[in-house]
Structures are given as C-alpha cells and as structure tokens.
mmCIF file of N, CA and C in Angstrom:
data_model
loop_
_atom_site.group_PDB
_atom_site.id
_atom_site.type_symbol
_atom_site.label_atom_id
_atom_site.label_comp_id
_atom_site.label_asym_id
_atom_site.label_seq_id
_atom_site.Cartn_x
_atom_site.Cartn_y
_atom_site.Cartn_z
ATOM 1 N N MET A 1 -2.246 7.096 22.509
ATOM 2 C CA MET A 1 -2.612 6.897 21.071
ATOM 3 C C MET A 1 -1.478 7.407 20.442
ATOM 4 N N SER A 2 -1.028 6.803 19.195
ATOM 5 C CA SER A 2 -0.020 6.993 18.433
ATOM 6 C C SER A 2 -0.515 7.962 17.222
ATOM 7 N N ASP A 3 0.232 8.630 16.551
ATOM 8 C CA ASP A 3 -0.032 9.440 15.550
ATOM 9 C C ASP A 3 0.047 8.626 14.254
ATOM 10 N N ARG A 4 0.807 7.380 14.315
ATOM 11 C CA ARG A 4 1.284 6.497 13.225
ATOM 12 C C ARG A 4 -0.131 6.167 12.570
ATOM 13 N N ILE A 5 -0.157 5.976 11.253
ATOM 14 C CA ILE A 5 -1.344 5.560 10.469
ATOM 15 C C ILE A 5 -0.765 4.259 9.441
ATOM 16 N N ARG A 6 -1.638 3.458 8.947
ATOM 17 C CA ARG A 6 -1.366 2.329 7.967
ATOM 18 C C ARG A 6 -2.267 2.420 6.955
ATOM 19 N N ILE A 7 -1.807 2.351 5.738
ATOM 20 C CA ILE A 7 -2.580 2.348 4.599
ATOM 21 C C ILE A 7 -2.671 1.029 4.134
ATOM 22 N N LEU A 8 -3.699 0.379 3.638
ATOM 23 C CA LEU A 8 -3.777 -0.762 2.914
ATOM 24 C C LEU A 8 -4.226 -0.528 1.717
ATOM 25 N N LEU A 9 -3.586 -1.171 0.722
ATOM 26 C CA LEU A 9 -3.973 -1.308 -0.773
ATOM 27 C C LEU A 9 -4.236 -2.798 -1.279
ATOM 28 N N PHE A 10 -5.283 -2.926 -1.539
ATOM 29 C CA PHE A 10 -5.686 -4.237 -1.870
ATOM 30 C C PHE A 10 -5.551 -4.586 -3.452
ATOM 31 N N CYS A 11 -4.986 -5.688 -3.694
ATOM 32 C CA CYS A 11 -4.841 -6.074 -5.056
ATOM 33 C C CYS A 11 -4.965 -7.490 -5.478
ATOM 34 N N ARG A 12 -5.294 -7.583 -6.806
ATOM 35 C CA ARG A 12 -5.635 -8.972 -7.217
ATOM 36 C C ARG A 12 -4.524 -9.231 -8.209
ATOM 37 N N ALA A 13 -4.060 -10.382 -8.340
ATOM 38 C CA ALA A 13 -2.957 -10.906 -9.198
ATOM 39 C C ALA A 13 -3.755 -11.038 -10.682
ATOM 40 N N PRO A 14 -3.099 -10.599 -11.570
ATOM 41 C CA PRO A 14 -3.562 -11.002 -12.922
ATOM 42 C C PRO A 14 -3.445 -12.348 -13.382
ATOM 43 N N ALA A 15 -3.921 -12.872 -14.609
ATOM 44 C CA ALA A 15 -3.927 -14.204 -15.134
ATOM 45 C C ALA A 15 -2.329 -14.523 -15.158
ATOM 46 N N GLU A 16 -1.453 -13.630 -15.345
ATOM 47 C CA GLU A 16 -0.036 -13.893 -15.670
ATOM 48 C C GLU A 16 0.679 -14.489 -14.438
ATOM 49 N N GLY A 17 -0.098 -14.339 -13.127
ATOM 50 C CA GLY A 17 0.614 -14.731 -12.028
ATOM 51 C C GLY A 17 0.899 -13.675 -10.960
ATOM 52 N N PRO A 18 1.161 -14.170 -9.470
ATOM 53 C CA PRO A 18 1.512 -13.328 -8.661
ATOM 54 C C PRO A 18 2.741 -12.723 -8.768
ATOM 55 N N GLU A 19 3.691 -13.135 -9.757
ATOM 56 C CA GLU A 19 4.938 -12.533 -9.757
ATOM 57 C C GLU A 19 4.803 -11.019 -10.411
ATOM 58 N N VAL A 20 3.710 -10.742 -11.099
ATOM 59 C CA VAL A 20 3.547 -9.491 -11.459
ATOM 60 C C VAL A 20 3.217 -8.564 -10.358
ATOM 61 N N ILE A 21 2.598 -8.710 -9.494
ATOM 62 C CA ILE A 21 2.367 -7.963 -8.353
ATOM 63 C C ILE A 21 3.663 -7.627 -7.555
ATOM 64 N N GLU A 22 4.285 -8.946 -7.358
ATOM 65 C CA GLU A 22 5.713 -8.768 -6.525
ATOM 66 C C GLU A 22 6.626 -7.900 -7.304
ATOM 67 N N ARG A 23 6.839 -7.959 -8.389
ATOM 68 C CA ARG A 23 7.767 -7.296 -9.236
ATOM 69 C C ARG A 23 7.403 -5.695 -9.105
ATOM 70 N N ALA A 24 6.180 -5.321 -9.382
ATOM 71 C CA ALA A 24 5.561 -3.954 -9.197
ATOM 72 C C ALA A 24 5.859 -3.447 -7.754
ATOM 73 N N TYR A 25 5.556 -4.240 -6.964
ATOM 74 C CA TYR A 25 5.713 -4.018 -5.407
ATOM 75 C C TYR A 25 7.269 -3.603 -5.011
ATOM 76 N N HIS A 26 8.152 -4.472 -5.661
ATOM 77 C CA HIS A 26 9.490 -4.172 -5.346
ATOM 78 C C HIS A 26 10.085 -2.823 -6.120
ATOM 79 N N GLU A 27 9.624 -2.793 -7.407
ATOM 80 C CA GLU A 27 10.015 -1.583 -8.236
ATOM 81 C C GLU A 27 9.348 -0.282 -7.474
ATOM 82 N N ILE A 28 8.354 -0.246 -6.927
ATOM 83 C CA ILE A 28 7.638 0.893 -6.324
ATOM 84 C C ILE A 28 8.462 1.119 -4.922
ATOM 85 N N SER A 29 8.482 0.189 -4.182
ATOM 86 C CA SER A 29 9.324 0.324 -2.952
ATOM 87 C C SER A 29 10.697 0.875 -2.990
ATOM 88 N N LYS A 30 11.308 0.654 -4.185
ATOM 89 C CA LYS A 30 12.670 1.284 -4.312
ATOM 90 C C LYS A 30 12.511 2.776 -4.620
ATOM 91 N N THR A 31 11.419 3.155 -5.146
ATOM 92 C CA THR A 31 11.255 4.516 -5.456
ATOM 93 C C THR A 31 10.720 5.319 -4.239
ATOM 94 N N LEU A 32 10.182 4.600 -3.250
ATOM 95 C CA LEU A 32 9.659 5.276 -2.010
ATOM 96 C C LEU A 32 10.673 5.179 -0.920
ATOM 97 N N ALA A 33 11.797 4.674 -1.089
ATOM 98 C CA ALA A 33 12.761 4.279 0.093
ATOM 99 C C ALA A 33 12.975 5.611 0.788
ATOM 100 N N ASP A 34 13.207 6.682 0.339
ATOM 101 C CA ASP A 34 13.692 7.877 0.922
ATOM 102 C C ASP A 34 12.433 9.018 1.071
ATOM 103 N N THR A 35 11.161 8.470 1.146
ATOM 104 C CA THR A 35 10.003 9.282 1.310
ATOM 105 C C THR A 35 9.702 9.721 2.664
ATOM 106 N N PRO A 36 9.785 11.035 2.774
ATOM 107 C CA PRO A 36 9.592 11.668 4.350
ATOM 108 C C PRO A 36 8.386 11.223 4.800
ATOM 109 N N GLY A 37 8.331 10.434 5.992
ATOM 110 C CA GLY A 37 7.154 10.232 6.706
ATOM 111 C C GLY A 37 6.935 8.770 6.495
ATOM 112 N N LEU A 38 7.442 8.110 5.568
ATOM 113 C CA LEU A 38 7.153 6.696 5.317
ATOM 114 C C LEU A 38 8.049 5.736 6.273
ATOM 115 N N LEU A 39 7.568 5.121 7.226
ATOM 116 C CA LEU A 39 8.236 4.372 8.096
ATOM 117 C C LEU A 39 8.470 2.947 7.470
ATOM 118 N N GLY A 40 7.832 2.406 6.366
ATOM 119 C CA GLY A 40 7.979 1.212 5.730
ATOM 120 C C GLY A 40 6.807 0.571 5.115
ATOM 121 N N ASN A 41 6.889 -0.400 4.392
ATOM 122 C CA ASN A 41 5.873 -1.115 3.866
ATOM 123 C C ASN A 41 5.954 -2.437 3.706
ATOM 124 N N GLU A 42 4.855 -3.355 3.485
ATOM 125 C CA GLU A 42 5.061 -4.704 3.487
ATOM 126 C C GLU A 42 3.979 -5.246 2.351
ATOM 127 N N LEU A 43 4.393 -6.250 1.504
ATOM 128 C CA LEU A 43 3.432 -6.829 0.653
ATOM 129 C C LEU A 43 3.004 -8.205 1.445
ATOM 130 N N LEU A 44 1.764 -8.121 1.504
ATOM 131 C CA LEU A 44 1.006 -9.286 2.173
ATOM 132 C C LEU A 44 0.252 -10.065 1.244
ATOM 133 N N HIS A 45 0.348 -11.514 1.365
ATOM 134 C CA HIS A 45 -0.425 -12.258 0.304
ATOM 135 C C HIS A 45 -1.390 -13.251 1.159
ATOM 136 N N SER A 46 -2.647 -13.278 0.654
ATOM 137 C CA SER A 46 -3.663 -13.956 1.318
ATOM 138 C C SER A 46 -3.232 -15.350 1.453
ATOM 139 N N LEU A 47 -3.692 -15.921 2.507
ATOM 140 C CA LEU A 47 -3.498 -17.350 2.848
ATOM 141 C C LEU A 47 -4.694 -18.300 2.495
ATOM 142 N N ILE A 48 -5.752 -17.350 2.036
ATOM 143 C CA ILE A 48 -7.197 -17.775 1.650
ATOM 144 C C ILE A 48 -7.405 -17.697 0.384
ATOM 145 N N GLU A 49 -7.147 -16.774 -0.379
ATOM 146 C CA GLU A 49 -7.432 -16.363 -1.877
ATOM 147 C C GLU A 49 -6.030 -16.131 -2.527
ATOM 148 N N ASP A 50 -5.648 -17.238 -3.188
ATOM 149 C CA ASP A 50 -4.235 -17.223 -3.857
ATOM 150 C C ASP A 50 -3.960 -16.018 -4.673
ATOM 151 N N ASP A 51 -4.921 -15.427 -5.084
ATOM 152 C CA ASP A 51 -4.544 -14.196 -6.248
ATOM 153 C C ASP A 51 -4.798 -12.815 -5.395
ATOM 154 N N ALA A 52 -5.200 -12.796 -3.917
ATOM 155 C CA ALA A 52 -5.340 -11.519 -3.212
ATOM 156 C C ALA A 52 -4.001 -11.067 -2.413
ATOM 157 N N PHE A 53 -3.805 -9.842 -2.677
ATOM 158 C CA PHE A 53 -2.497 -9.279 -2.113
ATOM 159 C C PHE A 53 -3.046 -8.066 -1.270
ATOM 160 N N ALA A 54 -2.210 -7.409 -0.488
ATOM 161 C CA ALA A 54 -2.409 -6.299 0.231
ATOM 162 C C ALA A 54 -0.992 -5.597 0.393
ATOM 163 N N VAL A 55 -0.738 -4.323 0.192
ATOM 164 C CA VAL A 55 0.303 -3.658 0.584
ATOM 165 C C VAL A 55 -0.078 -2.662 1.588
ATOM 166 N N MET A 56 0.559 -2.976 2.789
ATOM 167 C CA MET A 56 0.504 -2.128 4.090
ATOM 168 C C MET A 56 1.786 -1.164 4.039
ATOM 169 N N SER A 57 1.288 0.002 4.236
ATOM 170 C CA SER A 57 2.261 1.138 4.423
ATOM 171 C C SER A 57 2.095 1.735 5.778
ATOM 172 N N GLU A 58 3.239 1.972 6.420
ATOM 173 C CA GLU A 58 3.153 2.684 7.770
ATOM 174 C C GLU A 58 3.863 3.953 7.667
ATOM 175 N N TRP A 59 2.958 5.034 8.171
ATOM 176 C CA TRP A 59 3.487 6.459 8.069
ATOM 177 C C TRP A 59 3.508 7.145 9.402
ATOM 178 N N GLU A 60 4.388 8.025 9.616
ATOM 179 C CA GLU A 60 4.652 8.597 10.956
ATOM 180 C C GLU A 60 3.258 9.307 11.274
ATOM 181 N N SER A 61 2.649 9.821 10.320
ATOM 182 C CA SER A 61 1.315 10.698 10.676
ATOM 183 C C SER A 61 0.361 10.817 9.425
ATOM 184 N N LEU A 62 -0.837 11.140 9.777
ATOM 185 C CA LEU A 62 -1.691 11.558 8.664
ATOM 186 C C LEU A 62 -1.096 12.581 7.709
ATOM 187 N N GLU A 63 -0.580 13.560 8.457
ATOM 188 C CA GLU A 63 -0.032 14.732 7.621
ATOM 189 C C GLU A 63 0.902 14.210 6.626
ATOM 190 N N ALA A 64 1.858 13.347 7.154
ATOM 191 C CA ALA A 64 3.035 13.040 6.146
ATOM 192 C C ALA A 64 2.458 12.178 5.158
ATOM 193 N N PHE A 65 1.392 11.402 5.301
ATOM 194 C CA PHE A 65 0.796 10.643 4.192
ATOM 195 C C PHE A 65 0.123 11.519 3.357
ATOM 196 N N HIS A 66 -0.640 12.409 3.669
ATOM 197 C CA HIS A 66 -1.376 13.470 2.768
ATOM 198 C C HIS A 66 -0.271 14.342 2.056
ATOM 199 N N ALA A 67 0.909 14.665 2.807
ATOM 200 C CA ALA A 67 1.936 15.464 1.973
ATOM 201 C C ALA A 67 2.439 14.803 0.592
ATOM 202 N N TRP A 68 2.681 13.486 0.948
ATOM 203 C CA TRP A 68 3.129 12.521 -0.003
ATOM 204 C C TRP A 68 1.983 12.367 -1.168
ATOM 205 N N ASP A 69 0.774 11.828 -0.687
ATOM 206 C CA ASP A 69 -0.521 11.640 -1.461
ATOM 207 C C ASP A 69 -0.857 12.745 -2.374
ATOM 208 N N GLU A 70 -0.643 13.838 -1.981
ATOM 209 C CA GLU A 70 -1.050 14.990 -2.733
ATOM 210 C C GLU A 70 0.128 15.672 -3.544
ATOM 211 N N GLY A 71 1.207 15.282 -3.243
ATOM 212 C CA GLY A 71 2.429 15.761 -4.001
ATOM 213 C C GLY A 71 2.533 15.239 -5.395
ATOM 214 N N PRO A 72 3.464 15.768 -6.189
ATOM 215 C CA PRO A 72 3.603 15.703 -7.483
ATOM 216 C C PRO A 72 4.112 14.094 -7.994
ATOM 217 N N ASP A 73 4.661 13.469 -6.994
ATOM 218 C CA ASP A 73 5.446 12.314 -7.371
ATOM 219 C C ASP A 73 4.604 11.073 -7.085
ATOM 220 N N HIS A 74 3.556 11.089 -6.339
ATOM 221 C CA HIS A 74 2.585 10.000 -5.950
ATOM 222 C C HIS A 74 2.040 9.154 -7.090
ATOM 223 N N LYS A 75 1.399 9.952 -8.085
ATOM 224 C CA LYS A 75 0.739 9.091 -9.224
ATOM 225 C C LYS A 75 1.731 8.193 -9.847
ATOM 226 N N ASP A 76 2.896 8.844 -10.218
ATOM 227 C CA ASP A 76 3.891 8.231 -10.932
ATOM 228 C C ASP A 76 4.432 7.050 -10.012
ATOM 229 N N GLN A 77 4.847 7.189 -9.008
ATOM 230 C CA GLN A 77 5.538 6.189 -8.078
ATOM 231 C C GLN A 77 4.618 5.005 -7.826
ATOM 232 N N THR A 78 3.368 5.090 -8.041
ATOM 233 C CA THR A 78 2.465 4.046 -7.618
ATOM 234 C C THR A 78 1.837 3.451 -8.796
ATOM 235 N N ALA A 79 2.091 3.896 -10.157
ATOM 236 C CA ALA A 79 1.432 3.477 -11.253
ATOM 237 C C ALA A 79 1.606 2.003 -11.483
ATOM 238 N N GLY A 80 2.713 1.377 -11.064
ATOM 239 C CA GLY A 80 2.876 0.029 -11.337
ATOM 240 C C GLY A 80 1.812 -0.977 -10.672
ATOM 241 N N LEU A 81 1.209 -0.544 -9.746
ATOM 242 C CA LEU A 81 0.146 -1.366 -8.956
ATOM 243 C C LEU A 81 -1.230 -1.123 -9.371
ATOM 244 N N ARG A 82 -1.371 -0.002 -9.877
ATOM 245 C CA ARG A 82 -2.698 0.744 -10.271
ATOM 246 C C ARG A 82 -3.575 -0.303 -10.933
ATOM 247 N N PRO A 83 -3.200 -0.972 -12.098
ATOM 248 C CA PRO A 83 -3.923 -1.860 -12.661
ATOM 249 C C PRO A 83 -4.429 -3.039 -12.023
ATOM 250 N N TYR A 84 -3.816 -3.322 -10.987
ATOM 251 C CA TYR A 84 -4.090 -4.617 -10.261
ATOM 252 C C TYR A 84 -5.041 -4.292 -8.922
ATOM 253 N N GLN A 85 -5.252 -3.110 -8.707
ATOM 254 C CA GLN A 85 -6.185 -2.869 -7.579
ATOM 255 C C GLN A 85 -7.352 -3.691 -7.696
ATOM 256 N N ASP A 86 -7.832 -4.117 -6.533
ATOM 257 C CA ASP A 86 -9.066 -4.999 -6.178
ATOM 258 C C ASP A 86 -10.303 -4.009 -6.285
ATOM 259 N N ARG A 87 -10.931 -3.936 -7.545
ATOM 260 C CA ARG A 87 -11.868 -3.196 -7.789
ATOM 261 C C ARG A 87 -13.368 -3.739 -7.204
ATOM 262 N N THR A 88 -13.385 -5.082 -6.814
ATOM 263 C CA THR A 88 -14.417 -5.703 -6.237
ATOM 264 C C THR A 88 -14.773 -5.176 -4.965
ATOM 265 N N ARG A 89 -13.784 -4.407 -4.308
ATOM 266 C CA ARG A 89 -14.058 -3.797 -3.112
ATOM 267 C C ARG A 89 -13.572 -2.613 -3.191
ATOM 268 N N ARG A 90 -13.617 -1.715 -2.028
ATOM 269 C CA ARG A 90 -12.827 -0.405 -2.060
ATOM 270 C C ARG A 90 -11.284 -0.825 -2.224
ATOM 271 N N PRO A 91 -10.594 -0.180 -3.060
ATOM 272 C CA PRO A 91 -9.241 -0.610 -3.250
ATOM 273 C C PRO A 91 -8.295 -0.207 -2.173
ATOM 274 N N TRP A 92 -8.529 0.591 -1.185
ATOM 275 C CA TRP A 92 -7.643 1.046 -0.354
ATOM 276 C C TRP A 92 -8.470 1.275 0.899
ATOM 277 N N ASP A 93 -7.654 1.399 2.143
ATOM 278 C CA ASP A 93 -8.288 1.671 3.412
ATOM 279 C C ASP A 93 -7.304 2.301 4.141
ATOM 280 N N MET A 94 -7.540 3.152 5.264
ATOM 281 C CA MET A 94 -6.660 3.884 6.009
ATOM 282 C C MET A 94 -6.864 3.575 7.400
ATOM 283 N N TYR A 95 -5.977 3.281 8.321
ATOM 284 C CA TYR A 95 -6.243 2.933 9.657
ATOM 285 C C TYR A 95 -5.205 3.631 10.643
ATOM 286 N N ALA A 96 -5.649 4.022 11.513
ATOM 287 C CA ALA A 96 -4.719 4.825 12.640
ATOM 288 C C ALA A 96 -4.592 3.729 13.751
ATOM 289 N N VAL A 97 -3.235 3.610 14.203
ATOM 290 C CA VAL A 97 -2.824 2.899 15.164
ATOM 291 C C VAL A 97 -3.461 3.433 16.468
ATOM 292 N N ARG A 98 -4.271 2.500 17.035
ATOM 293 C CA ARG A 98 -4.918 2.981 18.425
ATOM 294 C C ARG A 98 -4.093 2.417 19.614
ATOM 295 N N ALA A 99 -3.540 1.285 19.440
ATOM 296 C CA ALA A 99 -2.757 0.696 20.644
ATOM 297 C C ALA A 99 -1.820 -0.428 20.034
ATOM 298 N N SER A 100 -0.791 -0.733 20.696
ATOM 299 C CA SER A 100 0.184 -1.753 20.106
ATOM 300 C C SER A 100 1.033 -2.176 21.270
ATOM 301 N N TYR A 101 1.419 -3.463 21.254
ATOM 302 C CA TYR A 101 2.354 -4.106 22.349
ATOM 303 C C TYR A 101 3.659 -4.374 21.710
#
C-alpha cells in the first residue's frame, strides 16, 4: 500500500463557459508548483456533462496534504476555483492509493 493520496475537487463551469475554469486552474497550478509534498495535479473534464470538471491533485502523503491545507497560503492559493465548486454534491473528496500498476 502506498502513502500517496489524491484529492478531487469537483467544479461546474459558469454560464461564461469552461474557459473560466481552465484559466483559474492554470493560475492556481502556477502558484502551487513548488508546494512541498504535491506531486502534481490534473484538470479533468467530464465526457458526460459538458460543464463538469474535477481537479485531481496527487500528494506524497496525507500529512503533506494536511500541512498545506492547514497552512496560511491554502485559502489564497485556491480562491480562484472556490466560486465554481459543485455545491450540488460534496465539492471535494479524498482517496488513498491502495494499488496501482
């Protein structure tokens, strides 16, 4: 079993279009580039619902994620996507990597 975890943030594009989500994702990703413990992130676009997105970030451990999440920069760094969180569901979820090939 790995210590790596993945966080999924679920978003909905506003009426202005998906470009708003994409711009916010790119801006946030630049600020997170040197975050300790962050292995990377991806912007995922639903093939079923055109306005649905998920941001998947991979962390080396739950402890590394919590250190960032509870740190002073977290809220400011992720503010750009907060208005687009999908409030029709739980807007985020956390998964442990149990197996991979």
